[in-house]
Amino acid sequence: MTYPNAPARPPRATLVVTAHAGDFVWRAGGAIALAAARGEKVTIACLTFGERGESAKAWREGRNLEEIKGIRREEAEKAAAVLGAGIRFFDAGDHPLVATAELTDRLVALYRETQPDVVLTHPAEDPYNGDHPAAHRMALQARNLAQAIGYPGPGGIIGAPPVFCFEPHQPEMSGFRPEVLLDITEVWETKRRAMECLGAQQHLWDYYTDLAVRRGVQLKRNAGTDLGLAHRTTAEAYMRPFPQITKELG
Amino acid sequence: MTYPNAPARPPRATLVVTAHAGDFVWRAGGAIALAAARGEKVTIACLTFGERGESAKAWREGRNLEEIKGIRREEAEKAAAVLGAGIRFFDAGDHPLVATAELTDRLVALYRETQPDVVLTHPAEDPYNGDHPAAHRMALQARNLAQAIGYPGPGGIIGAPPVFCFEPHQPEMSGFRPEVLLDITEVWETKRRAMECLGAQQHLWDYYTDLAVRRGVQLKRNAGTDLGLAHRTTAEAYMRPFPQITKELG
Amino acid sequence: MTYPNAPARPPRATLVVTAHAGDFVWRAGGAIALAAARGEKVTIACLTFGERGESAKAWREGRNLEEIKGIRREEAEKAAAVLGAGIRFFDAGDHPLVATAELTDRLVALYRETQPDVVLTHPAEDPYNGDHPAAHRMALQARNLAQAIGYPGPGGIIGAPPVFCFEPHQPEMSGFRPEVLLDITEVWETKRRAMECLGAQQHLWDYYTDLAVRRGVQLKRNAGTDLGLAHRTTAEAYMRPFPQITKELG
Amino acid sequence: MTYPNAPARPPRATLVVTAHAGDFVWRAGGAIALAAARGEKVTIACLTFGERGESAKAWREGRNLEEIKGIRREEAEKAAAVLGAGIRFFDAGDHPLVATAELTDRLVALYRETQPDVVLTHPAEDPYNGDHPAAHRMALQARNLAQAIGYPGPGGIIGAPPVFCFEPHQPEMSGFRPEVLLDITEVWETKRRAMECLGAQQHLWDYYTDLAVRRGVQLKRNAGTDLGLAHRTTAEAYMRPFPQITKELG
Amino acid sequence: MTYPNAPARPPRATLVVTAHAGDFVWRAGGAIALAAARGEKVTIACLTFGERGESAKAWREGRNLEEIKGIRREEAEKAAAVLGAGIRFFDAGDHPLVATAELTDRLVALYRETQPDVVLTHPAEDPYNGDHPAAHRMALQARNLAQAIGYPGPGGIIGAPPVFCFEPHQPEMSGFRPEVLLDITEVWETKRRAMECLGAQQHLWDYYTDLAVRRGVQLKRNAGTDLGLAHRTTAEAYMRPFPQITKELG
Amino acid sequence: MTYPNAPARPPRATLVVTAHAGDFVWRAGGAIALAAARGEKVTIACLTFGERGESAKAWREGRNLEEIKGIRREEAEKAAAVLGAGIRFFDAGDHPLVATAELTDRLVALYRETQPDVVLTHPAEDPYNGDHPAAHRMALQARNLAQAIGYPGPGGIIGAPPVFCFEPHQPEMSGFRPEVLLDITEVWETKRRAMECLGAQQHLWDYYTDLAVRRGVQLKRNAGTDLGLAHRTTAEAYMRPFPQITKELG
């Protein structure tokens, strides 16, 4: 007897719901690369290109809206390919990203199509960027609707895949507490290469490298100090909105 | 590369730190029985017999302090044997259980002797019984001291075993939120037999049976509804004061 | 001098605002039956039939939307009659229940029509079902609007009836802390009969019976252990979003 | 069937546990006067005279420790008499008030002697004065120990009297949220006279008068605005650490 | 090197975003008068006149909607003039104030036009009046959008002005904790005169005078007791949703 | 009219209360260097040498307790000299640091001797190291006792210096939210040199350099992005347990 969301059976499908084109790389690139390296299928739902709120450099260079969308799309596609994931663009308009019934319904359809065993998305709070909480709310509501046999639309209902919320840019201001530390050392180089696909945000490459090292130090401290772990452990932090289910504590 | 506290390598030693003689049965009997059934070593540290605060029936029957301690010790030994665990009595005096440097030092020695891979104890809050938070604080402080090479005493230092806090009697009044639901269906009959060793608290047998079923319903809901789980799933709930460490989300 | 919402003058009208057809029975059936037994008028506002999200069994049996609404309406009418309450159906569509100005306005009209002395509704949080928080928000906003002389519509403005939020399905995951324990022992058989009107959710009959007993144990513990209370006390738990007003502590 | 702590049977004994000689007047004088006016017995446990931390004026006038204790005792006795309550001084030393097993044991004895139906004490937090939380912790622990048949000492065990925590000097900094608003209009003049017994803290007379009016405004707002309440309603605010028990919502 | 939002360079423009016509006077009149007295430009954005929810007296006198708006507008204009500030009316309709993209966009334009160095608005919570949180959310979202070069519209992008949330009517029920106490003693008479422009809410004049004195007492206590401050210090309390930035602790 | 703790009058004395010999460097080295650079007097109270819990490397090299204390003392003295501060060692014994009346009394004497305008210490929570919260509690209690004219001992009473709690090693696990970001760019090289005095903890040099850069990025984001700040801004984060007092918002 196994659960679809317990470690005993490896997850085979992961759905990542993000607000802007770059989010999946900085915040969950390690988790995506690990899943892909295990042969699993990962689908990224990019609700917007981050064309207004996360593309200041391009605007300063005089690009127009469509050009910027094109640049961000291309960068995101490259990064997804490096990580080994598929990507879908919803082009819902950012800054602000507005939650609508129609957009949520498109997410329900994607849940039912991909039948995820694991869901990754933004956490509930971010005082610096309202698009992130909006994506969180839609990701959770769509998951809930996709479970209901009475909700119309194509595809079969889904189970109850565990949800992991990735780290926001300013964790302490967003009520973020690392509840899970994921060791991404084995795929670190892949994540770094994916980050380097995002030319529009080059200043963040080292920033998120430092963060990965810092989370790695935290992982080592929480794992005990003399464990023979690689000197340069890297990690990503996640929160769980729902309880972990397991047959063994550890 | 594995961690001692990650599911990849099965934990081999569990330390349970409890305030009173019956606590380990009601709150963690399933986890103990599961670990024992996997061939692991489980050690229960009973800080007091619960002779003053949890033995009302015996006092009403006119027993004196030593008699009551004897009754509680005998019951606890039987229950531990049913679950497959060893038990140590600290006889520190309950109601109130007072945290002292000497008692904490005895716990440090037990940590170093047993080298636990997993620690179970009470959660931080309980407005109805101050002994439980006192046991929690000592369990966490002793774990921390046992890690320090500079702290004197016999035995080698320990790593950083994950800690799981079990469910208090009134969870909503104690800030308890189930972060881990442990499926104990396979050992349910063992836990029930251990509960039935505690003749002094017979009114709790059905109470904790109902709780196990209710947590089982919660487990099924969080695992998805159509999973072919046994109809009568039972579970125990736990909180984690430290982050989970893993190489795979799920 | 008395307050309309203080125990000195018995409440004479209760308004219950719920998301789905079954909620008032599981969560507040005891409070409703007690009020009705005292000769008070109770009105239940059912915002939806729960036709999509809470009727999985009927969908699996191949019923269509209108049939399911009909079944749920009939069951809810029977249960309300058993409890001694009137019921109004808003048919606003569930899963998701969407808060709109029009729906809130209809609730304002009901507040002004019924002039409630007590209001019961869902609590603010429920990570498993967004319809419940939506109903909570509309219930509180409509109460506020109904108080304003400047808000248009028929009926006189209302006072400030105290609000009681009933227990969600997973209280610890929803930030629910029992602030009021209501003794429903005297009407327990009535509540059980009302539950048995809800054939579509038979698996919940025993679940909510166990919960009532468990809340009863908690009531007894908080009331003192030797009080001559009936052996099988049953209770319902509530939260208060606003302060209690009283002329006597106790 | 009634509860000792439910409004149906009037409380007959109240125990007030406070850190310093003046606390019971400013914070709970209205509740005490109301209880006394109903013919109930109220006992005030003054753990210290506030001789070091709350008597700056007397120190500046050159009084010594014993003189100051004498002044504070006399003032407190007068105020208690005005309110209609008895008072016991523990002289445990303030600033800091240190929680000890011996002091807690003396409180247990007082609980068992007075058999309170209602307990009033400080709330759990106060960043400006550590004596208040210390008194809170001892009041709650002693209540718990006094319930245990196994805890030695004279007097019978007590039930589970409800606890009300009164308002600290800086409520917003102390996590204080008014959960109960007690209408003290009928005894306001008595409370004001008791305050005027405290000559050492004359600057607080108007301060706590303003607070009472402000809490009265809040009471009126929460009770509805057109209720014929006296224009100048006064009130005291309280928190409940344990759930209210009742047979009727309202 | 200086920051636009650090004390080293005096702020030169302040934007106040409020829900109803009177809010800026009761809650931030002192801060506005201080800024104006320093020669700075202050702009008040009044989203509604409070015509439905905060004008009970006028409705009882039989005025109609347009008349009431006119009265509130006139009063607010007078009060703003007394304080030395400019005022803009959005007439968005209160009770409920509904957050819309169009209204937020008008706020973005005002941010870009006024280029504020400091922003004042309502705090995030208020269980008694949903219009206040709605104004808060729009004020913060508009600030965020106005920063984005990609967000269309006239005017240059803004920096990151610090935000201060003023005190709600029932602070303890709204999670309000004074993080900043602003000494308004020097402009107290001005604030009082501005309050007296609001004839429709005369009962609040003394209420907010008492509050200012009480916050002044708190200021003195937090500043040390022997500082030669004016006997009757008055103050306003604020929260900061974002961190303070400084080059010197103090 | 000025406050001793408002920016208008520069603070002239700072007291830093820390648990272990290295804490003041990693967590507050920038604030100390800034104050010293302004010509102010800074006194560091080192409650312990961190000889047991923070000197693993020395223990592994076979040093004994006295040797280790000597090493840590020498390192700390060098680092304090680099920063421009005086240092006092209390040698109270770490791991665990136990709060006692005698140790608190010695801190009271230091408060009264140094008459601090600003106090820096650990925050209230740290699940990884109980010595830090113990130091926090003693620092705040001693500050409170030092204010009381009735508390005996040499030296005059102190005012109410503002308190700043510096960042713990694992901020998100310790409830730490940056409420103040202090720009330390001007003294960064000094802080780095002070860190390099701590040879026993060389692995932390780069770790705390990265943290300073990360807090600097956060400072820039909160200050607005186009402000001409130095490219490599560094910062330290602090919390305030008491409200800020000011005459100007900004």
PDB file of C-alpha atoms in Angstrom, chain A residues 125 127-128 170-176, chain E residues 163 165 177 179 239-244, chain F residues 123 125 165-168 170-181 215 218 222 237-241:
ATOM      1  CA  GLU A 125       2.452  36.297   1.371  1.00  0.00           C
ATOM      2  CA  PRO A 127       4.384  42.461   0.568  1.00  0.00           C
ATOM      3  CA  TYR A 128       6.688  43.472  -2.276  1.00  0.00           C
ATOM      4  CA  GLN A 170      12.438  38.621   1.046  1.00  0.00           C
ATOM      5  CA  PRO A 171      11.567  35.616   3.176  1.00  0.00           C
ATOM      6  CA  GLU A 172      11.499  37.270   6.617  1.00  0.00           C
ATOM      7  CA  MET A 173       9.123  39.996   5.410  1.00  0.00           C
ATOM      8  CA  SER A 174       6.803  37.366   3.927  1.00  0.00           C
ATOM      9  CA  GLY A 175       6.275  35.071   6.894  1.00  0.00           C
ATOM     10  CA  PHE A 176       8.366  32.403   5.187  1.00  0.00           C
TER      11      PHE A 176
ATOM     12  CA  VAL E 163       4.753  53.649   4.440  1.00  0.00           C
ATOM     13  CA  CYS E 165      -0.151  52.852   8.758  1.00  0.00           C
ATOM     14  CA  ARG E 177       0.884  47.407  17.548  1.00  0.00           C
ATOM     15  CA  GLU E 179       5.777  50.612  16.124  1.00  0.00           C
ATOM     16  CA  MET E 239       2.912  50.750  12.090  1.00  0.00           C
ATOM     17  CA  ARG E 240       5.532  50.150   9.415  1.00  0.00           C
ATOM     18  CA  PRO E 241       4.823  47.449   6.822  1.00  0.00           C
ATOM     19  CA  PHE E 242       8.392  47.769   5.487  1.00  0.00           C
ATOM     20  CA  PRO E 243      11.698  48.017   7.377  1.00  0.00           C
ATOM     21  CA  GLN E 244      13.099  51.340   8.524  1.00  0.00           C
TER      22      GLN E 244
ATOM     23  CA  PRO F 123      16.325  38.602  19.901  1.00  0.00           C
ATOM     24  CA  GLU F 125      13.832  33.420  20.062  1.00  0.00           C
ATOM     25  CA  CYS F 165      17.816  43.008  18.652  1.00  0.00           C
ATOM     26  CA  PHE F 166      20.360  41.784  16.141  1.00  0.00           C
ATOM     27  CA  GLU F 167      19.944  39.013  13.612  1.00  0.00           C
ATOM     28  CA  PRO F 168      20.194  35.373  14.726  1.00  0.00           C
ATOM     29  CA  GLN F 170      18.771  31.275  11.323  1.00  0.00           C
ATOM     30  CA  PRO F 171      16.417  34.246  11.142  1.00  0.00           C
ATOM     31  CA  GLU F 172      13.366  32.552   9.588  1.00  0.00           C
ATOM     32  CA  MET F 173      13.388  29.801  12.220  1.00  0.00           C
ATOM     33  CA  SER F 174      13.598  32.397  15.009  1.00  0.00           C
ATOM     34  CA  GLY F 175      10.674  34.646  14.119  1.00  0.00           C
ATOM     35  CA  PHE F 176      13.099  37.375  13.073  1.00  0.00           C
ATOM     36  CA  ARG F 177      11.679  40.091  10.805  1.00  0.00           C
ATOM     37  CA  PRO F 178      14.025  42.937   9.787  1.00  0.00           C
ATOM     38  CA  GLU F 179      12.380  46.052  11.197  1.00  0.00           C
ATOM     39  CA  VAL F 180      15.473  48.227  10.814  1.00  0.00           C
ATOM     40  CA  LEU F 181      18.128  47.963   8.105  1.00  0.00           C
ATOM     41  CA  ARG F 215      20.857  42.785   3.619  1.00  0.00           C
ATOM     42  CA  GLN F 218      17.267  44.499   0.712  1.00  0.00           C
ATOM     43  CA  ASN F 222      13.410  49.282   0.334  1.00  0.00           C
ATOM     44  CA  ALA F 237      19.183  43.929  10.287  1.00  0.00           C
ATOM     45  CA  TYR F 238      17.563  44.615  13.653  1.00  0.00           C
ATOM     46  CA  MET F 239      14.227  44.227  15.415  1.00  0.00           C
ATOM     47  CA  ARG F 240      12.730  46.702  17.891  1.00  0.00           C
ATOM     48  CA  PRO F 241      10.926  45.287  20.937  1.00  0.00           C
TER      49      PRO F 241
END
